[in-house]
Coordinates of C-alpha atoms and ligand atoms in Angstrom, one line a residue:
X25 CA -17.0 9.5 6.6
X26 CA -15.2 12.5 7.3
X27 CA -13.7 13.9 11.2
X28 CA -15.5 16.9 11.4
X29 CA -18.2 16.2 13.7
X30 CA -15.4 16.0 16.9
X31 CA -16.1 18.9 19.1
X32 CA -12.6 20.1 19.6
X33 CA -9.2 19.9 17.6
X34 CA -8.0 16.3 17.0
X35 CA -4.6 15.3 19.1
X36 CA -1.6 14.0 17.2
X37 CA 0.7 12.5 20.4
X38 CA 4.1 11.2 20.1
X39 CA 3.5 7.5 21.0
X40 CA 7.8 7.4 21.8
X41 CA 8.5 6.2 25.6
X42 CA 10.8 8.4 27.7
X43 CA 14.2 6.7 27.1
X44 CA 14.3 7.3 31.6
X45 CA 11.9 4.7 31.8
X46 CA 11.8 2.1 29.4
X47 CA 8.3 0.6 31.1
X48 CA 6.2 3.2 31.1
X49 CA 4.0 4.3 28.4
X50 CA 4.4 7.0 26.6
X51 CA 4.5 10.2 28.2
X52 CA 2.0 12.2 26.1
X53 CA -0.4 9.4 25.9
X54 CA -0.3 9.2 30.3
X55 CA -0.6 13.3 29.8
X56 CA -3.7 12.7 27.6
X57 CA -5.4 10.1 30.1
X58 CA -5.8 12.5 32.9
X59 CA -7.8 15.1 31.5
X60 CA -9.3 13.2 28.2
X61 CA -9.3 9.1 28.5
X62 CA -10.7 9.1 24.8
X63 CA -10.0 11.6 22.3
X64 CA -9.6 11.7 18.9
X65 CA -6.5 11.6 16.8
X66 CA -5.2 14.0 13.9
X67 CA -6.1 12.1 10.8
X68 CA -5.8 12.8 7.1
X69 CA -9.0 14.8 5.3
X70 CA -11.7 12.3 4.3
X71 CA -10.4 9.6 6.7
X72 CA -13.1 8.1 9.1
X73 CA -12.2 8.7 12.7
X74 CA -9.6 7.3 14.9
X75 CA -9.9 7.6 18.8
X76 CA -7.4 7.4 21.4
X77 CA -8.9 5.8 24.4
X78 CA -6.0 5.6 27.7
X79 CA -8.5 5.4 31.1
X80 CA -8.8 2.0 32.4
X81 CA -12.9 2.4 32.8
X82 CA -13.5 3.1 28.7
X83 CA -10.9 0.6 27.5
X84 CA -12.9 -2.1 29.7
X85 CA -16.3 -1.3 28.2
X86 CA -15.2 -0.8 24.9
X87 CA -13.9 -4.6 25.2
X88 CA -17.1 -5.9 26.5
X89 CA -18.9 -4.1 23.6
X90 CA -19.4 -6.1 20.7
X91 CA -20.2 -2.9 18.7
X92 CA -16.9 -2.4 18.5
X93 CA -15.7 -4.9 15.9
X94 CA -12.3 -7.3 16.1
X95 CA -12.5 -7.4 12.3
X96 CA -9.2 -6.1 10.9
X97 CA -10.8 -4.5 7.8
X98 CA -13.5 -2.6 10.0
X99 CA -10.1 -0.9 11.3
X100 CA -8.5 2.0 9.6
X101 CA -4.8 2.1 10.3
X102 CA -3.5 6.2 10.5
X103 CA 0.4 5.1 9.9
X104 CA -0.7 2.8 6.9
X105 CA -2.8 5.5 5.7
X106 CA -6.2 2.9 5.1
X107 CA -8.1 0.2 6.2
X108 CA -6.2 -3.2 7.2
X109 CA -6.6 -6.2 5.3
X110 CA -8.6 -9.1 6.9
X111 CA -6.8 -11.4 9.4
X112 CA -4.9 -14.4 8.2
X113 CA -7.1 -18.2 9.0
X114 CA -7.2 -19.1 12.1
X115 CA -6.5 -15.4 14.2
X116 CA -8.8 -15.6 16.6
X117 CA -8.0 -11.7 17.4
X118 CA -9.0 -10.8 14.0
X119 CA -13.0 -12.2 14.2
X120 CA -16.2 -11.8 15.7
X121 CA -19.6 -13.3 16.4
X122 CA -20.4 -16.1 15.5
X123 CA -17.3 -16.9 12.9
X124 CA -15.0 -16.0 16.4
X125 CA -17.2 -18.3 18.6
X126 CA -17.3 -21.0 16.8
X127 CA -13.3 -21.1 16.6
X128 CA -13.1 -19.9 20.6
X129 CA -15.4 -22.5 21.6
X130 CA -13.3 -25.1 20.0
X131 CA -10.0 -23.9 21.7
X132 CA -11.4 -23.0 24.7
X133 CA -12.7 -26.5 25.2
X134 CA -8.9 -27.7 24.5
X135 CA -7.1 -25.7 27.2
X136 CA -7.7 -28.6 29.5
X137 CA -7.1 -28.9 33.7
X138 CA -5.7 -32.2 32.7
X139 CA -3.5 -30.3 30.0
X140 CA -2.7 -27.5 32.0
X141 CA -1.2 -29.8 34.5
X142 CA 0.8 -32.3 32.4
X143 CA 2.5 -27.8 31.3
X144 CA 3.3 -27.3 34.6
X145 CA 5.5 -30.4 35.3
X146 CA 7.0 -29.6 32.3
X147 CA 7.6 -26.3 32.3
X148 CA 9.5 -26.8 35.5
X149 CA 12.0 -29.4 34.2
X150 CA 12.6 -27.2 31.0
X151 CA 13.4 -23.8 33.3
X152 CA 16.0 -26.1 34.8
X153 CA 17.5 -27.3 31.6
X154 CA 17.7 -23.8 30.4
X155 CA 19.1 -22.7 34.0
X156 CA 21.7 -25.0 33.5
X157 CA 22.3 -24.2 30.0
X158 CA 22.9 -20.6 30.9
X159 CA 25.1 -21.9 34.0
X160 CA 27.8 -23.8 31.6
X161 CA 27.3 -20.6 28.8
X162 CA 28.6 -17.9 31.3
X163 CA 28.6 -15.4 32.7
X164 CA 28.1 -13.3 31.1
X165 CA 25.1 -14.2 28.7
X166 CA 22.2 -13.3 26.8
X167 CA 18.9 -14.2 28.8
X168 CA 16.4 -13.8 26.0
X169 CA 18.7 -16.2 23.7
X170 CA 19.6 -18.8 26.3
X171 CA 16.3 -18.2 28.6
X172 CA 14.0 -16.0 27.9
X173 CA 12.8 -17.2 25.0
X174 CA 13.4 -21.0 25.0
X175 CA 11.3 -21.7 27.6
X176 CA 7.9 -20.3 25.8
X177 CA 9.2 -21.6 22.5
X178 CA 9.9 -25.8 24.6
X179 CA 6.2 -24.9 25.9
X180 CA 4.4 -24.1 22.4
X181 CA 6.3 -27.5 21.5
X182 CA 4.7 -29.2 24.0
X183 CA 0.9 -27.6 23.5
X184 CA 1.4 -28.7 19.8
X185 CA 3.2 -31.7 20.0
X186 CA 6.1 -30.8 17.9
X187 CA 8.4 -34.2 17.7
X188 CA 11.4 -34.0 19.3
X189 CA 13.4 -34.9 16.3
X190 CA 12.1 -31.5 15.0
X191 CA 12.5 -29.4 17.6
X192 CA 15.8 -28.0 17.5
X193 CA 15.0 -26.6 13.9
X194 CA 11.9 -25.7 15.4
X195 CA 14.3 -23.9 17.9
X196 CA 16.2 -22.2 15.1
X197 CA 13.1 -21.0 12.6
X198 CA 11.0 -19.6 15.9
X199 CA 14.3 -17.7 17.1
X200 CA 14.9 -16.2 13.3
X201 CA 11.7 -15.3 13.5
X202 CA 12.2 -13.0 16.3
X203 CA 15.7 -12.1 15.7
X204 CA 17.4 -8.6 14.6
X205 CA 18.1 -9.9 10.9
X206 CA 16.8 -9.0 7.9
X207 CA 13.6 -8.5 6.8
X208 CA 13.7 -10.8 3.9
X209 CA 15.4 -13.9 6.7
X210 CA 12.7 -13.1 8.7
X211 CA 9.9 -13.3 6.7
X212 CA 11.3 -16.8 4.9
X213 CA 11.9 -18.3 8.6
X214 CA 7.7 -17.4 9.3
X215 CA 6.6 -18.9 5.9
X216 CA 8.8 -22.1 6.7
X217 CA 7.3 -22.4 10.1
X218 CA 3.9 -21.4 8.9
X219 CA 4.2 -24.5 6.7
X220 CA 5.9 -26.7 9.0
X221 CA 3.1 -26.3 11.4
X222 CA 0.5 -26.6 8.3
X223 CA 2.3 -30.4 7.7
X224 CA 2.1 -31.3 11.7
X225 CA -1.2 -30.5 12.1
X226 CA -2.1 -32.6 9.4
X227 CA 0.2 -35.7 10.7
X228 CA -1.8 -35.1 13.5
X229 CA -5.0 -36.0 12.0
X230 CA -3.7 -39.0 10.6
X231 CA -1.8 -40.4 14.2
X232 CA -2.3 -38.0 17.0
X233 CA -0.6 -37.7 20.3
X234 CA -1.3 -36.6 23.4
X235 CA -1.3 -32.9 22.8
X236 CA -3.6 -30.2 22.1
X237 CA -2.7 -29.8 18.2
X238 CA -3.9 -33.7 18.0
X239 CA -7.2 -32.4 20.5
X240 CA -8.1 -30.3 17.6
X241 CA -7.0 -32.6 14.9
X242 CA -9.1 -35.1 15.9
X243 CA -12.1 -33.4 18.0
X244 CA -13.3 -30.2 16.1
X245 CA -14.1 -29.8 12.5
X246 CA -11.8 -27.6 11.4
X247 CA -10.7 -27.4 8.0
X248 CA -7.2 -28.7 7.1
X249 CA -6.5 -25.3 6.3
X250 CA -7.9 -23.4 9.4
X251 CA -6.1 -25.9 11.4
X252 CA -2.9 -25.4 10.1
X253 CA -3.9 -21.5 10.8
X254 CA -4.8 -22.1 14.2
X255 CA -1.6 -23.9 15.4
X256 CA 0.2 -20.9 13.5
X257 CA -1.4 -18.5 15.4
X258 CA -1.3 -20.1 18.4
X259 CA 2.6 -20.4 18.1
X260 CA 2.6 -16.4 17.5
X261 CA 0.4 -15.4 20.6
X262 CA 2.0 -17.1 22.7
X263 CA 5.7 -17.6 22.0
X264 CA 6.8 -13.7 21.7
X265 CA 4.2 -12.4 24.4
X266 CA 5.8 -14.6 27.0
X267 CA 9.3 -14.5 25.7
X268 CA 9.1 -10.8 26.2
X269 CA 7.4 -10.4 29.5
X270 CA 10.0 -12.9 30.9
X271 CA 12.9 -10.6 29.5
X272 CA 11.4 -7.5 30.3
X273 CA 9.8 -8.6 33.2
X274 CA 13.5 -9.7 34.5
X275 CA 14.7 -6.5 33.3
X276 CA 12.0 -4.3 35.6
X277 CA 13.2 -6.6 38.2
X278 CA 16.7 -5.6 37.9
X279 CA 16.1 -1.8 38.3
X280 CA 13.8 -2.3 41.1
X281 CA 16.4 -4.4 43.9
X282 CA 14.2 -4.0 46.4
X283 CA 11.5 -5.8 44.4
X284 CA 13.5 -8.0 42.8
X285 CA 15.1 -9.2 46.6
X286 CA 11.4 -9.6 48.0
X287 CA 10.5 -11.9 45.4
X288 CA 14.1 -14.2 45.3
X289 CA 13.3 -14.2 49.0
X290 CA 9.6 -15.2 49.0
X291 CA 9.0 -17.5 46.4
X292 CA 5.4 -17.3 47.7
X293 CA 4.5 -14.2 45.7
X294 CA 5.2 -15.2 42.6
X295 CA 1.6 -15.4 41.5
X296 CA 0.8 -11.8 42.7
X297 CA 4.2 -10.5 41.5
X298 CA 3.6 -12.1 38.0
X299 CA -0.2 -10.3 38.0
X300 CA 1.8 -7.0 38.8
X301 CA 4.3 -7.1 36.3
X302 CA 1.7 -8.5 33.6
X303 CA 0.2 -4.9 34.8
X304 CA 3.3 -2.8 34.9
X305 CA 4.8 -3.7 31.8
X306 CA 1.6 -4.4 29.3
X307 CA 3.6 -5.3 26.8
X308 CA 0.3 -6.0 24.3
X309 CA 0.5 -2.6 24.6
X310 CA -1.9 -1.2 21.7
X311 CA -5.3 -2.8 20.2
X312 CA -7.9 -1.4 17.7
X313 CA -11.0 -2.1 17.3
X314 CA -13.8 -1.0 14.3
X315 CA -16.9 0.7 15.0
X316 CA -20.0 -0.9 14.1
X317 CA -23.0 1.9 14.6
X318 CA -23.0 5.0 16.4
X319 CA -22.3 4.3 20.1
X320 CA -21.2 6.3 22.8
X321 CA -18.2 6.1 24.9
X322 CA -16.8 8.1 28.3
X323 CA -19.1 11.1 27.1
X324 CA -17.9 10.9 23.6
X325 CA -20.5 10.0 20.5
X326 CA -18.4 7.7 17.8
X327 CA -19.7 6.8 14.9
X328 CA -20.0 3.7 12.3
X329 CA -16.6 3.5 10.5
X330 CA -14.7 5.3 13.1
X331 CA -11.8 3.4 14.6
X332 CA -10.6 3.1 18.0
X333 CA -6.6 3.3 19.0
X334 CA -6.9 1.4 22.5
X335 CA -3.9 2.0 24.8
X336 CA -3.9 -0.7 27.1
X337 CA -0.8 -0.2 29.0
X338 CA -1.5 3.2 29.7
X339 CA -5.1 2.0 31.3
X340 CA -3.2 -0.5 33.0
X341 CA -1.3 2.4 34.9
X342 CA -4.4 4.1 35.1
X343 CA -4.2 6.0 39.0
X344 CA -8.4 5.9 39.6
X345 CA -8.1 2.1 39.4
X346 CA -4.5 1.6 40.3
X347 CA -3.1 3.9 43.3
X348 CA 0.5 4.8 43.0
X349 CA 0.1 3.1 39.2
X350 CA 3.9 4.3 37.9
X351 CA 5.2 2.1 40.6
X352 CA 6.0 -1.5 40.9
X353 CA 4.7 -3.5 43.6
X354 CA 4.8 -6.7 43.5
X355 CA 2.7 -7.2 46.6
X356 CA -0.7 -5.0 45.2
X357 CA -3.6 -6.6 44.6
X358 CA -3.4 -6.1 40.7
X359 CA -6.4 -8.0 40.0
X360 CA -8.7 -6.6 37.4
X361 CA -5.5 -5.5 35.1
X362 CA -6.2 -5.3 31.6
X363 CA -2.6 -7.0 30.5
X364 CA -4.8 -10.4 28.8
X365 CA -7.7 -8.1 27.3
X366 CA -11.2 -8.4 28.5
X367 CA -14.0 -9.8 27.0
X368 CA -14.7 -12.3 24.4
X369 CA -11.1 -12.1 23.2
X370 CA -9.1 -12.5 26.6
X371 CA -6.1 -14.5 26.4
X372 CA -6.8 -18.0 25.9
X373 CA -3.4 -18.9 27.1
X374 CA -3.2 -16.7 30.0
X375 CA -3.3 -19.8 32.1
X376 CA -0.6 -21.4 30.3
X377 CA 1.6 -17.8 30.5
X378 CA 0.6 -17.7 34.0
X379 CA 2.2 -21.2 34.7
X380 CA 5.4 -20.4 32.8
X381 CA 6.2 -16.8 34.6
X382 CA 5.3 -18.1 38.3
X383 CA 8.1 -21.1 37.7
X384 CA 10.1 -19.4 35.6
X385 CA 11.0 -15.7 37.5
X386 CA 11.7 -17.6 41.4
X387 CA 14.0 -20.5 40.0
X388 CA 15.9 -17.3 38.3
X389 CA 16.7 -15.4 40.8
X390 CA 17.1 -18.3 43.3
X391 CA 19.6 -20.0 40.8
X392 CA 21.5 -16.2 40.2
X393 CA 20.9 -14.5 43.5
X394 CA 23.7 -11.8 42.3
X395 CA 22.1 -11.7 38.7
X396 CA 22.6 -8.1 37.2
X397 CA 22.9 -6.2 34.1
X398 CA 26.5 -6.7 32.0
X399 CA 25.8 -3.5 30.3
X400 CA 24.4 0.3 31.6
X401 CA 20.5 0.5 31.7
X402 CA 20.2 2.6 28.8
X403 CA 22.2 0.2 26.6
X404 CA 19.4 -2.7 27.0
X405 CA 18.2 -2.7 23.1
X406 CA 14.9 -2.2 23.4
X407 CA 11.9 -3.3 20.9
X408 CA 10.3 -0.2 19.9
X409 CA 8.5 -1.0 16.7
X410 CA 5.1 0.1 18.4
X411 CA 3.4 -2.8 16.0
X412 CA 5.4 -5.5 17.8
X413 CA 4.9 -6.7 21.5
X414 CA 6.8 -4.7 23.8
X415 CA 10.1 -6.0 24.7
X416 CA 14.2 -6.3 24.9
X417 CA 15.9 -8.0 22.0
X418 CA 18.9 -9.0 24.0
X419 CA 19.3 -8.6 27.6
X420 CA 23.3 -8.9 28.7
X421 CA 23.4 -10.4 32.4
X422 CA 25.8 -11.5 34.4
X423 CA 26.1 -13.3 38.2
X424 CA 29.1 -14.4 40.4
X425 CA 30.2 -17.7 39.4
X426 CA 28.9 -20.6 42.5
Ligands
HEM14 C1 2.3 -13.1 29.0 C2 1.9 -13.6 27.8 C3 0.7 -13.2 27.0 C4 0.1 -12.0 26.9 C5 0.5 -10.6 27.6 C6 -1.0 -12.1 26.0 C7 -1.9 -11.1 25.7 C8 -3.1 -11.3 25.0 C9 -4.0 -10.3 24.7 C10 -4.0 -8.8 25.1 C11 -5.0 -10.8 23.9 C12 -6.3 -10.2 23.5 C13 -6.2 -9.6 22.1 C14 -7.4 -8.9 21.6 O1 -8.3 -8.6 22.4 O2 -7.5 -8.6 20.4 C15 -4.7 -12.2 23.7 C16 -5.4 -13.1 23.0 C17 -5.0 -14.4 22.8 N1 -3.9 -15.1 23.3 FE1 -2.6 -14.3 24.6 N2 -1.1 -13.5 25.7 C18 -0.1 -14.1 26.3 C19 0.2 -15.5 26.2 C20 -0.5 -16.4 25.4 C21 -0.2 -17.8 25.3 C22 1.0 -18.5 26.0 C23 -1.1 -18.3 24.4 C24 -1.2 -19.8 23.9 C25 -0.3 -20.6 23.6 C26 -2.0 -17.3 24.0 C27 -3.0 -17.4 23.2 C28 -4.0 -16.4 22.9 C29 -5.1 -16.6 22.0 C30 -5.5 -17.9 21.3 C31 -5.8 -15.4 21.9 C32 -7.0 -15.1 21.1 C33 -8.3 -15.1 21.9 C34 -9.5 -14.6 21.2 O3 -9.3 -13.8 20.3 O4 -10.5 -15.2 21.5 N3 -1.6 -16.1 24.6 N4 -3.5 -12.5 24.4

């Protein structure tokens, strides 16, 4: 299918941030928003069509919409030149109907009260370990290595039940994973934790503990192999997605005092301050989705085979649903934000992320009242591999010693 039918000449923006501001989206993508929330993109001769959709009111409906498709090989990928290969087992984000609801509906019914509450008094006993870690370490020190992300990386050892004779490799492959080194390191530390977790999930099924990877083990009829896919991808969505919000949340913090002082002093709005960063910083920043059949979209007629670019931080700052959206405010109602997805494929661990960031950011700043950056703003390295989750991959701090 070719891109001739679009009534104007396709858009080729620059998806870079401003290096000023490190949290907002990219310039020419907000630019776009304004005057065209879905547009479509330059794309090679004889490639199907892509679309760029930025307003917060077509990103929403396109999620509800199961026309557009979830399927990785319904999406064609403009930087990799082609369509994308289907997702690995177990990626919930990578199905649909009825292959996605049979998996979701399994999860879903995992993701207990009961298990959500056992998190929370763990989650708060593991900030404090990692508080006091940091405490002995410096200052100054490296919050995403000593805080950041251990404390998502303790909680997906907890969800899964990893032993805790296991967990400090576990420690060691998850951060490799993540880390600045090679390539090659990085890949070999994924395939060993890949098949770490493969192994677990199968002790699981043969003596299970109280944890969710045992829930499934035990109480859905999952393949062996789908299992070990499920706890593999439950390890990815939710270890680096909260790792980085914490880090870059902490960091968005730090260049707004005012903000940052309001929520050391007031405890109390963590919940609302979490929601507003979640919106601020949408650090899922990018999703595609396929198009099934012809279907039209904020004015615009797509067809079947065209692909969809969807820019869900900039609809996140989107000013018709968010009023002064470029700012943050901790104390806005930021309810409806698009940070989790919407629709069938919303976070299934928003709850859980939820839990860990309204602990996590008030014991911070109320153990390192003086906490500030060790190094200028503009040195923060900053993830910017627009593929990856948004994020810091080091964030230097330092406090005045107690
Ligand atoms: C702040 C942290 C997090 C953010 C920003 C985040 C964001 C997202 C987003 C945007 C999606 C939708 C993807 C799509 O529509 O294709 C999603 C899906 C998902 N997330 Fe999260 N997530 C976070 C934490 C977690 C955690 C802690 C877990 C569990 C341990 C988790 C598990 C999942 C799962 C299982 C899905 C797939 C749901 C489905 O496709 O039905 N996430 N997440």
């Amino acid at each position: 299918m070719s891109n001739t039918y679009y009534r104007e000449e396709p858009v080729a923006p620059s998806f870079d941030r401003a290096p000023a501001c490190p949290f907002d989206p990219a310039p020419e993508v907000t630019a776009l928003r304004a005057e065209q929330p879905i547009v479509p993109l330059a794309a090679p001769e004889g490639a199907p069509g892509v679309w760029l959709v930025s307003g917060y009111d077509q990103v929403r409906q396109l999620l509800a919409d199961p026309r557009f498709s979830s399927r990785y090989e319904t999406q064609y990928h403009p930087v990799v030149g082609g369509h994308l290969p289907p997702a690995p087992v177990g990626d919930l984000t990578g199905m649909d109907a009825p292959q996605h609801t049979r998996f979701r509906k399994m999860l879903a019914g995992k993701f207990t009260v009961r298990r959500m509450n056992l998190l929370t008094e763990r989650v708060t006993e593991i900030t404090r370990e990692r508080l006091d870690a940091m405490e002995r370490q410096g200052p100054p020190a490296d919050l995403v290595e000593v805080f950041a992300q251990p404390v998502p990386a303790m909680m997906i050892c907890e969800l899964l039940g990893v032993p805790y004779e296991d967990r400090e490799q576990f420690q060691d492959q998850t951060r490799a994973v993540s880390d600045t080194g090679s390539p090659e390191a990085q890949y070999a530390a994924f395939i060993e934790l890949g098949e770490y977790l493969r192994d677990l999930a199968l002790a699981k099924r043969a003596k299970p503990t109280d944890d969710l990877l045992s829930d499934l083990a035990t109480g859905s009829d999952l393949t062996d192999e789908e299992l070990g896919g499920v706890a593999a991808f439950l390890l990815g969505a939710g270890l680096d997605t909260t790792a980085n919000m914490l880090a870059l949340g902490t960091f968005a913090l730090l260049r707004n005092p005012a903000q940052l002082a309001a929520l050391r002093d007031d405890p109390g709005l963590a919940a609302g301050a979490v929601e507003e960063l979640l919106r601020y910083l949408s650090i899922a920043a990018t999703g595609m989705r396929g198009v099934l059949e012809d279907v039209e979209l904020g004015g615009r007629q797509l067809k079947a085979g065209d692909t969809v670019i969807i820019a869900l931080n900039a609809a996140n700052r989107d000013p018709a649903k968010f009023p002064d959206s470029d700012m943050l405010e901790l104390r806005r109602p930021a309810t409806g934000h698009l940070a989790f997805g919407h629709g069938v494929h919303q976070c299934l661990g928003q709850q859980l992320a939820r839990i860990e960031m309204r602990v996590a950011f008030p014991a911070l700043l109320t153990r390192f009242p003086a906490l500030r950056l060790a190094v200028p703003a503009e040195e923060v390295p900053l993830r910017t591999d627009p593929s990856q989750i948004y994020g810091v991959r080091g964030l230097p701090v330092t406090w005045d010693r107690g």
